[in-house]
Structures are given as C-alpha cells and as structure tokens.
C-alpha cells in the first residue's frame, strides 16, 4: 500500500482515493497527473478490490499506454485484464466483438491511406468527377474533418455550406461510406464513429461495456475530439465513475479537430464533479517552471493556474544565436558531447525538439557524422521519408538509368497512368532484351496510352541527363519537382501532411545548397554519394541509449533531463501561418509551454540568424516567446563563465570515437554493421572498396563507415 499512496502529495492522494463519481484533474505540466492516474488504477485494484477487467484507461499514444501498464505492474506485480489503450485500440477491440450488429463482418479490415485513396478514385469515376478538380487527398481531408466533427454525408452541406463543391463532396462522401461498407472496411476515423454508432444502435452492447467499465480514466483529455468525447461519455453514463485529467494550457491539437471545450465543460457535463487542482510541479527546476509560467501567461484565453515547485532554482536557460541551421546543429551536438562527458550523462538524457519534422535533417546529419545514436520519434528518419526517397530515386536514374529499383519507385509518381500490368510487360521486355526497364521502354508491348506515358517519361529523363552537367544539383532537383508536378500535386491536397512533405522537399533542397557551398566536387554523383553515406549509417540499433529527436507535438507528456528547443525564430516558431490568427498564435504559445516544461534540469533555446528557406537565405529575429521570458531566467551562451576551451570540439570527439582507422590491405576481411562481412578489393587513401556477398561492391569512407577489421 505504501508504494501506492506514499510518494504522493495530499492533493494527489486525494485524487487517487476519490474513486467514485466524476472527477476532473485540471493541472499544469509536470504536476503528476499521469502519475495520479497510474496510482489510481493500482489503488482501485489493490485497495478497492476492483477487478482489473472493470477498468478502462485511455492514453494519447500507444507508447504512453505501454508505459502506464509497466508502471501499474511495478506497483502491483500484475495487471490482469486491464484495458490501458488509446481510443483507437479500445474501439477496435469493441468492434471486433460486436460490429456485426451494425451490419459489418467481425473480421472487418482497416483501410490505410493508400486503400482510402483508391476508394476515392473509384467514387470519382463513378460520379464522373475529375481528379483534377477534386484531388483525392483534398477530398479525403474534407471527409476526415467532417468525421472529426461527427458530420454525416447527409449533414455535410448544412455544416460546410451548400455550394456546388460542397454538394459534390457530400456526394463523394456518401458513396465512399457505401463502398467502405461493401468492402467490409473502416477507415481510421470510422473506428471511433462506428463504435458510437454501435452503442447507439445496440443498447445491450452499450450496457455490457457500461457495466464492464465501472471505472474510466482518460489522460490528456484536453486533446480529445468530438467522437472521442462521445465515446467516453456514453460509456460513463451508468456508473459515472469518470476521471479525466489534462491541462488546457497543453491543448495543442486544435488543428486536428481536438476541442479544448471538452475539458473546460466537464463541470457542466457533470455538475456534481469533484475538481482537483494539482499545483506542485515535480519535474522541473524553478527557473524552467517560472519561465514556462511567464510565457503561457501571455495567452488571454486560459484558465489561470499557479504552478510552483520545491525543486532547486537550477541553471538559467541558455540562449544561443547561431549563424545558420548547420551551425545550430553543430552547436547542439557539441553541447551534447560536452555535457555527456562533463556531467556524466547518457545520450538518452537529451531531447532535441523542433516545430516541424523537416527541421530534423540538419540534426540527423550532424549526429550521424559523429556517430551519436539517435531516434526520431513519431516520424521516419529524414532520408527514409517517402518524398525524399522519391526525389532521390529520380536523381539516381539520371546518374544510372540501369537502376530498376529507382525506376519502379517513381515511374508512376506522380501518377502517369502506368499500372502494374504495364510494369510487368516492361519487365518481360527488359528480361528478353537483357537491359534495364528504362531502356526497354521502346520495345515494350503495352497499350498505346501506356506507351505514350512511358515515352514521355523517357524523354524527360533523357533531357535531364543531357542537362544535368550544366545545371547545379539544386537546379536539377527544382526542375524535377516542378516539371513532374510533384509539388503541385502536394499543394493541391491542402493538408497538414502534404505541407509537411513539401517542407521536407524544401529541406532536401537546402541539403543540396549546402553541398554546393561546401563540396569541391559539385557533381550530382558526388551529391548522391554523400547522401548514401549519411543515410546508410544505421545508428538506430542502440535503442535506450539514443538522443531523441521529435516535434514539440510528439513530446507531450514526456520529460527529459536536458532539452534543446531549436529553431526559436519568428516564422518558424511561432509559424508564419499563426501571425495573423490569434487563436493559432495562442496554440503555438501552448506548444511552447509544452516544450519548456519537458525539461527537468537544463533547457537550451537556439535560433539561427539566417535560415535557408526555399533556397534563399532568410533573415529572421528570434521568437517572440523568448522575449516573453524575463531576462533574469536567461543567459547567453557566450556569457557563460565556463571557459570555451572546456567545451571539446566535435572534431576531437570524432577522432576518439570513430571506429579505429585501421590500415586495410587488399583481401582483408571487414565487418560492416549492416551489410555484414566483406572483402577489401581496393584501397585509396581514406576510402576503401569492399565486396559484400549480399549487397555487392560498396565504396566506404573510413572516417564514417561503421566497419571494423576482423
Ligand atoms: P504533463 O502535463 O507533462 O503530462 P503530468 O502532470 O502528467 O505532466 P507526471 O508526468 O505524472 O506529470 O509527473 C511529472 C514528474 O514528476 C514525473 O517524473 C513524476 O514521477 C514526478 N512526480 C509526480 N508527483 C510526484 C511526487 N508526489 N513525488 C515525487 N515525484 C513526483
Ligand atoms: Mg502527463
């Protein structure tokens, strides 16, 4: 019992022990909300003898669910049939049992984006609408935001207007739902909506779950959307033992349909609700917490909260201005190395937080250069992202038209009406003529339409092959992105995800500009070789010992001893888009509050004077959020009393940490981390060429390649 109720302050204990009736815990960051939920589950089971199967706990991510389960297990030694899951997993479980009651088969499938797109295309065809006017992704986004608000196809025009276009979208929406059903499929949004529908249409099912889940708890309630709200509230109607926790200051998913009113109106929904405020923060130093309090206080639309901590005053927040994003990344990595050594920290103590995923590139490259293990949370590593792989595939074909893998990757990206059958025919021809797919185009036995598309593609590539030596790498990339319509297609989507992809592509262009500035050999071949080098280094294996990179959004609920908030510039954070919209600006500020409060001991804020955006150097000033922190909590990096020499330079670290630069001779065996054992077939200064049985001949740079002599 001690371990369940001990280590809690009075308020927290009160929240844990208030097991009956509606309970709202509205409290600031790091005040132990998640901890209270965990202990409350353990308390219910151990003290109140509630069966684990009568408890439902909802977390925001799967990772948070795993963590909560582990913590409960630590407290109790077992968890039994306890449901700790996200909204989606809970609903899928419920639907698997009973979805037949609303006319679906219980082994329904969940459609991913690719499936959804194919279905929308079918709908467009059937309705005689052109994809040009109704781009697939645009339609999908419209449908998804309707579902976020629980707007049905029939209601669509009443909510989104009854102009011609809206009417058409509602028709597509209707047909799309019909087709989903015919396929016995649900899309991601449907998972929760169909569960609600099931509850409505089948009172006995609702009754079953209302009885089962006598105790319901929801973490991060401030970021629930309308369907999620209905789901928990329907379940809680019978016993009303609903405990929700959250922080209106951390509501950061408004752009995805989350509605902070869900938490702010809890007392209206449950007039008898008990409200507990937790005011002591256990996570951060006084400096960090007070800085966060000052920033968030600039938001007008908020419930005032006071948050204090008994923790030490701690160090000042370190501000550092850098010349550009490359220097920013170098600086951060240098600090990580230096702190690791001086303060005996491990890599997992560090988190680098940024506003948009595209910003990860500079940091990933800097980390890879010095071989520090890192993990990108909530997104793929930069060079693994689809749009980056696509553009690289184009570039590879220019350099090597025999590269069939790259050919297949992009022959129909963007869409050129080239389907699987055409590719198969092309493959047969290539096999017969013993050549690559690219060179088999002329002889391919395919329909005239497909042939024309293929020939057009070939013309385009040949033209570029011809031009590439007189164009810079960035010009080539720009040309491809424009001429193929790749970016245009993304722009039409008008979705958050597509915007992210465009940002990544622009960031890729920045990589090209950097290359053009710094490399002696400015050829496309050299550019690709450099990329292969960085992107092939796989440091992800050493999980648990990695620096963590992620967006501020993904960092919600987490904590780290040392946090770097990077790209703290006007136009980056807060984003340009939010300048003209005070609601959006307040959401950005909440995001800043989330970022600051992730940090336990040390917080850095960095900004670049100049940042490459769209290939142009843009000058910007530091973020207004920095100005909102009183000077007394801040120190400029160059004003630190520690002599600079104490900070080891990155290069000396590299020298010490790189795989021993053994002398290699022809015929030596080496072991590569990913490719396994190979034989050295050529030695040229810092570069060796190795033949690997599975992947063939590879050129390796001794400075970077993860190899060792065996
Ligand atoms: P967020 O708003 O960021 O989600 P939170 O309110 O959920 O934060 P927790 O993550 O539960 O806060 O707690 C923050 C940190 O404080 C955790 O490391 C937790 O273990 C610690 N903590 C919370 N309460 C106490 C306590 N009473 N004694 C010691 N440590 C505590
Ligand atoms: Mg939490």
XYZ file of C-alpha atoms and ligand atoms in Angstrom:
742
model
C 0.000 0.000 0.000
C 2.847 2.254 0.893
C 4.159 2.363 -2.559
C 0.729 3.240 -3.934
C -0.161 6.099 -1.582
C 3.330 7.065 -0.489
C 5.264 9.428 -2.724
C 2.134 11.416 -3.391
C 1.251 14.815 -2.044
C -2.058 15.426 -0.295
C -3.893 16.576 -3.374
C -2.565 13.737 -5.445
C -3.549 11.273 -2.734
C -6.989 12.774 -2.586
C -7.307 12.315 -6.341
C -6.169 8.725 -6.118
C -8.595 7.946 -3.332
C -11.562 9.705 -4.916
C -12.671 6.671 -6.801
C -16.426 7.224 -7.006
C -18.209 9.811 -9.111
C -16.958 12.192 -11.776
C -13.546 13.651 -11.153
C -11.661 16.331 -13.041
C -7.987 16.886 -12.506
C -7.101 20.084 -14.265
C -3.497 20.853 -13.627
C -0.368 22.242 -15.180
C 2.584 20.424 -16.631
C 4.636 18.059 -14.519
C 2.235 18.148 -11.596
C 1.817 14.396 -11.553
C -1.427 13.959 -13.487
C -0.253 10.874 -15.287
C 1.289 9.588 -12.096
C -2.033 10.043 -10.307
C -3.829 8.013 -12.972
C -1.338 5.206 -12.650
C -1.562 5.123 -8.876
C -5.327 5.414 -9.027
C -5.540 2.268 -11.143
C -3.315 0.417 -8.689
C -5.326 1.735 -5.757
C -8.632 0.641 -7.259
C -7.336 -2.855 -7.797
C -5.416 -3.345 -4.585
C -7.416 -1.374 -2.075
C -10.888 -1.227 -3.573
C -10.695 -4.769 -4.835
C -11.892 -3.723 -8.239
C -11.214 -6.312 -10.869
C -8.698 -5.064 -13.467
C -11.235 -6.012 -16.125
C -13.573 -3.304 -14.803
C -11.116 -0.522 -15.529
C -10.544 1.376 -18.758
C -7.649 3.812 -19.020
C -7.164 5.857 -22.172
C -3.831 7.364 -23.140
C -2.869 9.588 -26.050
C -0.322 7.277 -27.670
C 0.441 3.574 -27.691
C 3.770 4.329 -26.140
C 2.110 6.105 -23.220
C -0.183 3.088 -22.790
C 2.784 0.730 -22.617
C 4.444 2.943 -20.068
C 1.351 3.133 -17.916
C 0.944 -0.637 -17.968
C 4.545 -1.109 -16.893
C 4.134 1.360 -14.038
C 0.956 -0.319 -12.783
C 2.660 -3.665 -12.993
C 5.569 -2.269 -10.985
C 3.149 -1.167 -8.294
C 1.053 -4.334 -8.176
C 3.117 -7.122 -9.604
C 0.354 -7.950 -12.102
C -2.190 -6.185 -14.304
C -4.652 -8.882 -15.270
C -7.179 -7.958 -17.912
C -6.726 -4.244 -17.522
C -7.510 -2.105 -20.556
C -4.903 0.591 -20.960
C -5.005 1.777 -24.524
C -5.586 4.565 -26.976
C -9.083 5.422 -28.130
C -8.459 3.593 -31.360
C -7.236 0.326 -29.900
C -10.047 0.268 -27.363
C -12.631 0.813 -30.101
C -11.128 -1.793 -32.423
C -11.382 -4.316 -29.590
C -15.010 -3.438 -29.017
C -15.871 -3.573 -32.713
C -14.203 -6.954 -33.196
C -16.756 -8.430 -30.823
C -19.911 -6.768 -31.962
C -19.647 -4.828 -35.194
C -21.908 -7.429 -36.856
C -24.740 -5.719 -35.039
C -24.411 -2.749 -37.341
C -24.070 -4.790 -40.461
C -20.330 -5.282 -40.796
C -18.485 -8.527 -40.601
C -16.457 -9.018 -37.461
C -13.298 -9.581 -39.390
C -13.524 -6.108 -40.904
C -10.351 -4.584 -42.278
C -8.917 -1.172 -41.508
C -8.136 0.836 -44.628
C -4.909 2.776 -44.668
C -4.362 5.925 -46.717
C -3.467 4.017 -49.877
C -6.658 1.989 -49.710
C -8.658 5.093 -48.961
C -7.230 6.873 -51.980
C -8.053 4.003 -54.275
C -11.596 4.043 -52.997
C -11.983 7.780 -53.532
C -10.736 7.314 -57.085
C -13.439 4.752 -57.682
C -16.003 7.163 -56.309
C -14.804 9.986 -58.554
C -15.011 7.763 -61.588
C -18.483 6.635 -60.744
C -19.687 10.148 -60.148
C -17.978 11.400 -63.274
C -15.865 13.898 -61.404
C -12.337 14.715 -62.418
C -9.399 14.150 -60.127
C -8.061 17.486 -61.261
C -10.984 19.313 -59.786
C -11.402 17.018 -56.836
C -7.901 15.888 -55.903
C -8.095 12.620 -53.997
C -6.258 13.858 -50.945
C -8.290 17.056 -50.759
C -11.489 15.044 -50.783
C -10.130 12.684 -48.139
C -9.186 15.585 -45.914
C -12.605 17.104 -46.263
C -14.190 13.797 -45.308
C -11.838 13.336 -42.407
C -12.530 16.751 -40.939
C -16.245 16.100 -41.303
C -15.762 12.879 -39.358
C -13.780 14.692 -36.686
C -16.889 16.707 -36.070
C -19.176 13.687 -36.482
C -20.821 15.208 -39.503
C -22.523 12.593 -41.691
C -22.693 12.768 -45.505
C -26.301 13.886 -45.232
C -25.438 16.669 -42.810
C -22.379 17.779 -44.744
C -23.949 20.603 -46.727
C -25.632 22.006 -43.653
C -22.334 22.336 -41.855
C -19.918 23.097 -44.668
C -22.220 25.108 -46.936
C -24.339 24.031 -49.860
C -22.336 25.484 -52.705
C -21.805 23.294 -55.706
C -18.474 21.975 -54.495
C -19.726 21.121 -51.034
C -22.636 19.281 -52.572
C -20.289 17.241 -54.702
C -18.069 16.435 -51.755
C -21.028 15.282 -49.755
C -21.959 13.008 -52.654
C -18.459 11.561 -52.771
C -18.506 11.172 -49.007
C -21.780 9.259 -49.203
C -20.539 6.934 -51.913
C -17.231 6.470 -50.134
C -19.008 5.299 -46.982
C -21.136 2.949 -49.037
C -18.055 1.480 -50.651
C -16.227 1.126 -47.359
C -19.140 -0.880 -46.099
C -19.214 -3.018 -49.223
C -15.537 -3.771 -48.647
C -16.289 -4.545 -45.030
C -13.764 -1.891 -44.195
C -13.380 1.021 -41.805
C -11.050 3.935 -42.185
C -9.163 5.313 -39.219
C -11.790 7.919 -38.317
C -14.584 5.385 -38.608
C -13.141 3.271 -35.839
C -14.454 5.572 -33.139
C -17.509 6.760 -35.052
C -18.696 3.212 -35.727
C -18.227 2.318 -32.079
C -20.538 5.166 -31.144
C -22.977 4.035 -33.809
C -22.832 0.532 -32.358
C -23.534 1.867 -28.881
C -26.482 3.839 -30.215
C -28.000 1.062 -32.241
C -27.381 -1.739 -29.854
C -28.272 -0.746 -26.284
C -27.305 -4.178 -24.999
C -23.757 -3.728 -26.242
C -23.525 -0.305 -24.672
C -24.979 -1.738 -21.484
C -22.389 -4.503 -21.494
C -19.483 -2.070 -21.701
C -21.047 0.385 -19.287
C -21.216 -2.453 -16.756
C -17.780 -3.710 -17.620
C -16.012 -0.381 -17.349
C -17.102 0.709 -13.913
C -14.061 2.966 -13.745
C -12.908 5.044 -16.654
C -9.873 7.277 -16.810
C -8.627 9.493 -19.616
C -5.220 11.155 -19.784
C -4.628 14.289 -21.911
C -8.358 14.959 -22.021
C -7.731 18.468 -23.353
C -6.865 16.969 -26.729
C -9.927 14.815 -27.298
C -12.102 15.427 -30.337
C -15.863 15.186 -30.591
C -16.156 11.450 -31.321
C -13.727 10.609 -28.540
C -15.699 12.788 -26.190
C -18.927 10.979 -27.025
C -17.285 7.605 -26.690
C -16.127 8.075 -23.093
C -19.180 9.929 -22.001
C -21.538 7.272 -23.320
C -19.555 4.604 -21.533
C -19.541 6.519 -18.282
C -23.286 7.194 -18.169
C -24.168 4.255 -15.950
C -21.669 4.472 -13.102
C -20.381 7.974 -13.724
C -17.013 6.986 -12.380
C -15.192 9.018 -14.946
C -11.889 10.593 -14.133
C -10.367 12.866 -16.724
C -7.046 14.611 -16.415
C -5.494 17.274 -18.527
C -4.233 20.775 -18.880
C -5.997 23.343 -21.037
C -2.634 25.072 -21.448
C -1.379 21.989 -23.236
C -4.138 21.696 -25.776
C -2.146 21.583 -29.000
C -4.179 19.527 -31.441
C -6.866 22.043 -32.311
C -5.717 21.817 -35.933
C -6.657 18.156 -35.894
C -10.133 18.608 -34.535
C -9.395 18.425 -30.808
C -11.692 20.593 -28.768
C -10.469 22.047 -25.506
C -14.095 22.705 -24.532
C -14.380 19.024 -23.722
C -12.281 19.536 -20.627
C -13.437 23.076 -19.853
C -17.085 21.984 -19.877
C -16.594 18.901 -17.740
C -18.223 20.575 -14.774
C -21.218 21.453 -16.939
C -21.481 17.854 -18.114
C -21.184 16.611 -14.544
C -22.394 19.296 -12.143
C -21.536 17.023 -9.225
C -17.961 16.601 -10.434
C -15.196 16.941 -7.959
C -12.401 19.141 -9.241
C -8.877 18.725 -8.004
C -6.125 21.088 -8.948
C -2.550 19.983 -8.598
C -0.246 22.899 -8.185
C 3.104 21.442 -7.315
C 5.385 20.618 -10.182
C 7.857 17.825 -9.565
C 9.551 17.787 -12.906
C 11.449 20.996 -13.489
C 13.744 23.455 -11.796
C 12.289 26.719 -10.531
C 13.843 28.602 -13.402
C 12.333 26.397 -16.065
C 8.919 26.324 -14.473
C 8.757 30.056 -13.908
C 9.863 30.763 -17.447
C 7.079 28.491 -18.686
C 4.562 30.252 -16.449
C 5.577 33.642 -17.831
C 5.230 32.517 -21.423
C 1.809 30.933 -21.068
C 0.540 33.923 -19.127
C 0.511 35.846 -22.399
C -2.446 33.802 -23.564
C -5.711 35.575 -22.934
C -7.948 32.565 -23.394
C -6.991 30.339 -20.488
C -7.899 29.312 -17.001
C -5.315 30.835 -14.729
C -3.291 28.335 -12.788
C -0.455 28.716 -10.388
C 2.231 26.140 -10.541
C 5.161 26.051 -8.155
C 7.959 23.688 -7.357
C 10.143 22.742 -4.457
C 12.911 21.775 -6.820
C 16.131 23.756 -6.966
C 16.360 27.105 -8.663
C 18.582 25.430 -11.216
C 20.560 26.894 -14.036
C 19.452 29.684 -16.285
C 18.015 28.880 -19.652
C 20.823 29.023 -22.183
C 20.159 31.051 -25.293
C 22.364 30.660 -28.270
C 22.294 32.551 -31.511
C 23.903 30.803 -34.451
C 24.641 31.952 -37.918
C 22.609 29.318 -39.743
C 20.900 25.990 -39.265
C 24.042 23.995 -39.903
C 25.878 25.812 -37.152
C 22.862 25.401 -34.938
C 23.029 21.638 -35.369
C 26.781 21.604 -34.793
C 26.343 23.632 -31.638
C 23.683 21.343 -30.214
C 25.694 18.239 -30.934
C 28.796 19.793 -29.439
C 26.898 20.605 -26.268
C 25.559 17.075 -26.071
C 29.021 15.612 -26.351
C 30.419 18.052 -23.871
C 27.638 17.592 -21.289
C 27.834 13.858 -21.637
C 31.467 13.960 -20.692
C 31.425 16.721 -18.099
C 28.274 15.677 -16.319
C 28.479 12.007 -16.998
C 25.152 11.887 -18.775
C 23.945 9.311 -21.220
C 22.669 10.076 -24.700
C 19.089 9.284 -23.757
C 19.089 12.258 -21.363
C 18.913 14.623 -24.338
C 15.972 15.657 -26.445
C 16.039 17.950 -29.460
C 12.619 19.474 -30.043
C 11.575 21.367 -33.153
C 8.423 22.795 -34.690
C 8.276 20.816 -37.937
C 9.622 17.441 -38.951
C 11.672 18.890 -41.809
C 13.935 20.507 -39.244
C 15.297 17.134 -38.204
C 17.604 16.861 -41.226
C 20.412 19.147 -40.075
C 20.481 17.472 -36.661
C 20.341 13.961 -38.055
C 23.240 14.670 -40.364
C 25.322 16.220 -37.606
C 24.575 13.292 -35.291
C 25.421 10.774 -37.970
C 28.677 12.482 -38.745
C 29.877 11.973 -35.209
C 28.164 8.628 -34.857
C 25.937 9.513 -31.941
C 22.977 7.135 -31.771
C 19.657 8.904 -32.187
C 15.995 8.156 -32.595
C 13.419 10.224 -34.432
C 10.176 9.795 -32.534
C 6.832 9.978 -34.301
C 8.297 10.267 -37.790
C 10.646 8.461 -40.079
C 14.259 9.461 -40.243
C 14.634 12.233 -42.798
C 16.162 10.122 -45.547
C 13.577 7.381 -45.022
C 10.646 9.670 -45.740
C 8.658 8.865 -48.853
C 9.075 12.162 -50.694
C 12.805 12.183 -50.013
C 13.173 8.626 -51.287
C 11.167 9.586 -54.369
C 13.299 12.556 -55.308
C 16.459 10.565 -54.661
C 15.127 7.846 -56.958
C 14.767 10.441 -59.736
C 18.306 11.617 -59.188
C 19.612 8.062 -59.200
C 18.030 7.355 -62.556
C 19.755 10.376 -64.020
C 23.070 9.052 -62.875
C 22.294 5.451 -63.659
C 19.398 4.602 -65.974
C 20.019 0.937 -65.205
C 18.705 1.379 -61.686
C 15.461 -0.608 -61.932
C 14.591 -0.211 -58.277
C 14.546 3.564 -58.545
C 12.745 3.322 -61.874
C 9.926 1.298 -60.390
C 9.700 3.619 -57.434
C 8.933 6.699 -59.483
C 7.647 5.603 -62.874
C 4.132 6.324 -61.672
C 4.957 9.028 -59.137
C 3.326 11.463 -59.708
C 0.610 9.500 -61.472
C 1.207 8.916 -65.174
C -1.422 6.259 -65.655
C 1.142 3.486 -65.622
C -0.212 0.461 -63.826
C 1.089 -2.879 -62.628
C 0.310 -4.602 -65.937
C 2.449 -2.120 -67.858
C 5.348 -2.604 -65.473
C 5.044 -6.358 -65.838
C 5.131 -6.120 -69.614
C 8.099 -3.804 -69.362
C 9.891 -6.236 -67.088
C 9.307 -9.044 -69.561
C 10.790 -6.952 -72.369
C 13.769 -5.963 -70.246
C 14.418 -9.590 -69.438
C 14.136 -10.610 -73.044
C 16.412 -7.820 -74.275
C 18.714 -8.160 -71.323
C 18.534 -4.498 -70.460
C 17.074 -2.207 -67.837
C 13.432 -1.189 -67.601
C 14.339 2.286 -68.750
C 15.970 1.066 -71.940
C 13.217 -1.475 -72.551
C 10.616 1.252 -72.994
C 10.882 1.478 -76.787
C 10.219 -2.214 -77.286
C 7.647 -2.737 -74.551
C 4.466 -4.435 -75.643
C 1.947 -2.244 -73.885
C -1.118 -0.250 -74.785
C -0.599 2.872 -76.846
C -1.660 5.056 -73.970
C 0.803 3.477 -71.558
C 3.480 3.605 -74.242
C 2.985 7.313 -74.686
C 3.302 7.918 -70.974
C 6.425 5.806 -70.805
C 7.970 7.583 -73.761
C 7.167 10.945 -72.277
C 8.876 9.906 -69.081
C 11.879 8.653 -71.012
C 12.130 11.908 -72.947
C 12.057 13.829 -69.704
C 14.822 11.755 -68.161
C 16.978 11.878 -71.290
C 16.588 15.617 -71.436
C 17.729 15.889 -67.845
C 20.633 13.511 -68.359
C 21.683 15.814 -71.112
C 21.311 18.926 -68.992
C 22.484 17.744 -65.623
C 26.143 18.529 -66.161
C 25.434 22.154 -66.889
C 22.947 22.553 -64.081
C 23.660 22.691 -60.374
C 22.281 19.896 -58.228
C 19.670 22.199 -56.719
C 18.591 23.291 -60.170
C 18.148 19.685 -61.200
C 16.068 18.971 -58.115
C 13.945 22.058 -58.636
C 13.435 21.150 -62.260
C 12.255 17.659 -61.386
C 9.926 18.845 -58.661
C 8.358 21.406 -60.953
C 8.261 19.604 -64.280
C 6.881 16.356 -62.893
C 4.198 18.220 -60.993
C 5.291 16.514 -57.785
C 4.991 19.603 -55.630
C 1.903 20.821 -57.409
C 0.154 17.571 -56.570
C 1.036 18.016 -52.910
C -0.035 21.635 -52.910
C -3.456 20.729 -54.187
C -4.024 18.492 -51.215
C -4.048 21.400 -48.817
C -3.454 19.117 -45.896
C -1.145 19.326 -42.947
C 0.563 16.123 -44.042
C 1.173 17.377 -47.578
C 2.572 20.592 -46.188
C 4.983 18.548 -44.134
C 6.078 16.721 -47.275
C 6.644 19.963 -49.141
C 8.695 21.240 -46.220
C 10.787 18.091 -46.323
C 11.431 18.576 -50.024
C 12.472 22.155 -49.450
C 14.744 20.940 -46.723
C 16.202 18.465 -49.195
C 16.898 21.407 -51.480
C 18.716 23.021 -48.593
C 20.880 19.932 -48.342
C 21.742 20.492 -52.000
C 22.582 24.156 -51.428
C 24.803 23.245 -48.520
C 26.504 20.682 -50.693
C 27.033 23.231 -53.441
C 28.582 25.628 -50.975
C 30.878 23.210 -49.284
C 31.816 20.472 -51.698
C 34.669 20.682 -54.103
C 33.208 18.110 -56.447
C 29.820 19.618 -57.208
C 28.513 16.839 -59.425
C 25.225 15.073 -58.906
C 27.161 11.836 -58.462
C 29.108 13.333 -55.562
C 25.917 14.646 -54.004
C 24.283 11.222 -54.163
C 27.375 9.513 -52.806
C 27.320 11.862 -49.823
C 23.690 11.121 -49.138
C 24.212 7.404 -49.374
C 26.958 7.742 -46.862
C 24.889 9.517 -44.252
C 21.665 7.686 -44.866
C 23.248 4.256 -44.758
C 24.661 4.740 -41.309
C 22.168 2.978 -39.148
C 22.502 4.117 -35.599
C 19.033 3.137 -34.569
C 20.138 -0.216 -33.218
C 21.301 1.176 -29.945
C 17.862 1.931 -28.560
C 17.689 3.103 -24.994
C 20.958 4.914 -25.423
C 19.895 7.397 -28.044
C 19.446 11.112 -28.320
C 15.790 11.731 -29.026
C 14.587 13.985 -31.830
C 10.984 14.948 -32.269
C 8.474 17.659 -32.903
C 7.124 19.621 -29.976
C 3.773 17.961 -30.607
C 5.173 14.474 -30.141
C 6.876 15.476 -26.912
C 3.650 15.987 -24.999
C 3.579 14.045 -21.732
C 7.300 13.186 -21.874
C 10.228 14.515 -19.863
C 13.999 14.731 -20.325
C 16.863 15.981 -18.166
C 18.207 18.174 -20.969
C 16.063 19.744 -23.670
C 17.112 21.719 -26.721
C 14.351 23.805 -28.235
C 15.762 24.646 -31.633
C 14.673 26.930 -34.445
C 13.327 29.506 -31.989
C 12.712 32.105 -34.677
C 9.790 34.198 -35.781
C 8.254 32.469 -38.759
C 9.472 29.065 -37.648
C 8.111 29.081 -34.122
C 5.629 30.711 -33.963
C 4.954 29.729 -37.551
C 4.214 32.317 -40.240
C 0.726 30.982 -40.521
C -0.100 31.867 -36.950
C 0.923 35.527 -37.257
C -2.452 36.627 -38.462
C -4.671 34.416 -36.377
C -4.726 34.950 -32.647
C -6.231 31.532 -31.955
C -3.433 29.861 -33.827
C -0.882 32.046 -32.129
C -2.223 31.016 -28.745
C -1.969 27.372 -29.803
C 1.665 27.984 -30.780
C 2.261 29.511 -27.384
C 0.767 26.470 -25.678
C 3.116 24.378 -27.761
C 5.981 26.468 -26.451
C 4.726 25.881 -22.926
C 4.686 22.139 -23.634
C 8.254 22.360 -24.941
C 9.688 24.275 -21.996
C 8.006 22.036 -19.445
C 9.502 18.849 -20.948
C 12.776 19.805 -19.405
C 13.825 18.699 -15.952
C 17.211 20.300 -15.413
C 18.623 22.116 -18.387
C 16.975 23.981 -21.175
C 18.591 25.438 -24.276
C 16.914 27.643 -26.807
C 18.711 28.152 -30.072
C 17.973 30.254 -33.117
C 19.677 30.966 -36.388
C 20.174 34.445 -37.764
C 19.796 33.132 -41.225
C 17.965 30.067 -42.388
C 17.725 28.611 -45.825
C 14.112 28.623 -46.816
C 13.260 27.790 -50.398
C 16.919 28.053 -51.204
C 17.106 31.660 -50.183
C 18.750 32.823 -47.051
C 16.088 34.349 -44.903
C 16.956 36.564 -42.020
C 14.693 36.471 -39.047
C 14.650 37.592 -35.486
C 14.356 35.314 -32.515
C 10.994 34.035 -31.395
C 8.662 36.341 -29.508
C 8.344 33.517 -26.987
C 11.932 34.146 -25.927
C 11.075 37.795 -25.274
C 8.257 36.627 -23.061
C 10.732 35.064 -20.645
C 12.119 37.581 -18.122
C 15.812 38.322 -18.586
C 16.693 37.012 -15.150
C 15.989 33.467 -16.264
C 18.161 33.702 -19.350
C 21.840 33.597 -20.097
C 23.526 33.946 -23.456
C 25.821 31.110 -24.267
C 28.839 33.317 -24.863
C 28.348 34.956 -21.470
C 28.729 31.681 -19.626
C 31.602 31.764 -17.189
C 32.924 28.419 -18.279
C 35.910 28.927 -20.489
C 35.243 27.903 -24.020
C 38.201 25.566 -24.138
C 36.361 23.371 -21.731
C 33.968 22.570 -24.499
C 35.619 19.971 -26.530
C 35.295 20.450 -30.188
C 33.258 17.971 -32.099
C 36.176 17.044 -34.265
C 38.302 15.839 -31.381
C 35.386 13.696 -30.297
C 35.064 12.227 -33.727
C 38.657 11.276 -33.734
C 38.408 9.474 -30.491
C 35.151 7.770 -31.198
C 35.353 6.661 -34.767
C 35.994 3.085 -35.428
C 39.731 2.662 -35.245
C 41.102 3.761 -38.521
C 42.825 0.512 -39.149
C 45.080 0.173 -42.112
C 43.401 -2.018 -44.625
C 45.045 -4.082 -47.285
C 43.651 -5.795 -50.304
C 41.992 -9.052 -49.369
C 41.354 -8.079 -45.728
C 38.030 -9.057 -44.249
C 35.937 -6.319 -42.687
C 32.639 -6.391 -40.899
C 30.045 -3.740 -41.706
C 27.274 -3.090 -39.219
C 24.514 -3.578 -41.752
C 25.987 -5.379 -44.691
C 27.928 -7.998 -42.776
C 31.309 -9.387 -43.701
C 33.039 -8.384 -46.916
C 36.420 -8.365 -48.584
C 38.504 -5.284 -49.303
C 39.048 -5.040 -53.035
C 40.576 -1.590 -53.323
C 42.324 0.863 -51.001
C 42.607 4.548 -51.856
C 43.710 6.819 -49.035
C 40.729 7.322 -46.750
C 38.479 5.271 -48.958
C 38.206 1.543 -49.398
C 36.098 -0.531 -51.710
C 34.604 -3.653 -50.255
C 32.768 -6.545 -51.872
C 29.881 -7.827 -49.769
C 28.252 -11.152 -50.679
C 24.704 -9.801 -50.345
C 24.826 -6.183 -51.391
C 27.717 -6.118 -53.816
C 30.529 -3.633 -54.156
C 30.480 -0.616 -51.858
C 32.822 2.325 -51.544
C 33.356 3.235 -47.928
C 34.806 6.265 -46.256
C 36.986 5.148 -43.374
C 36.042 8.220 -41.403
C 32.367 7.386 -41.311
C 31.691 3.811 -42.306
C 30.581 1.554 -39.464
C 33.140 -1.119 -40.157
C 35.786 -2.962 -38.260
C 38.600 -5.256 -39.245
C 38.113 -8.908 -38.409
P 2.345 16.526 -18.212
O 1.378 17.648 -18.055
O 3.604 16.966 -18.850
O 1.716 15.317 -18.819
P 1.948 15.316 -15.627
O 1.111 16.254 -14.858
O 1.297 14.139 -16.210
O 2.787 16.126 -16.703
P 3.767 13.418 -14.492
O 4.441 13.062 -15.752
O 2.795 12.474 -13.913
O 3.117 14.865 -14.653
O 4.834 13.772 -13.400
C 5.956 14.591 -13.659
C 7.179 14.089 -12.923
O 7.060 14.328 -11.543
C 7.358 12.601 -13.081
O 8.731 12.314 -13.159
C 6.777 12.054 -11.786
O 7.328 10.795 -11.441
C 7.170 13.124 -10.782
N 6.255 13.210 -9.638
C 4.935 13.478 -9.672
N 4.413 13.503 -8.429
C 5.417 13.258 -7.584
C 5.523 13.136 -6.140
N 4.485 13.304 -5.345
N 6.744 12.870 -5.635
C 7.811 12.698 -6.437
N 7.784 12.797 -7.762
C 6.599 13.069 -8.355
Mg 1.054 13.526 -18.248
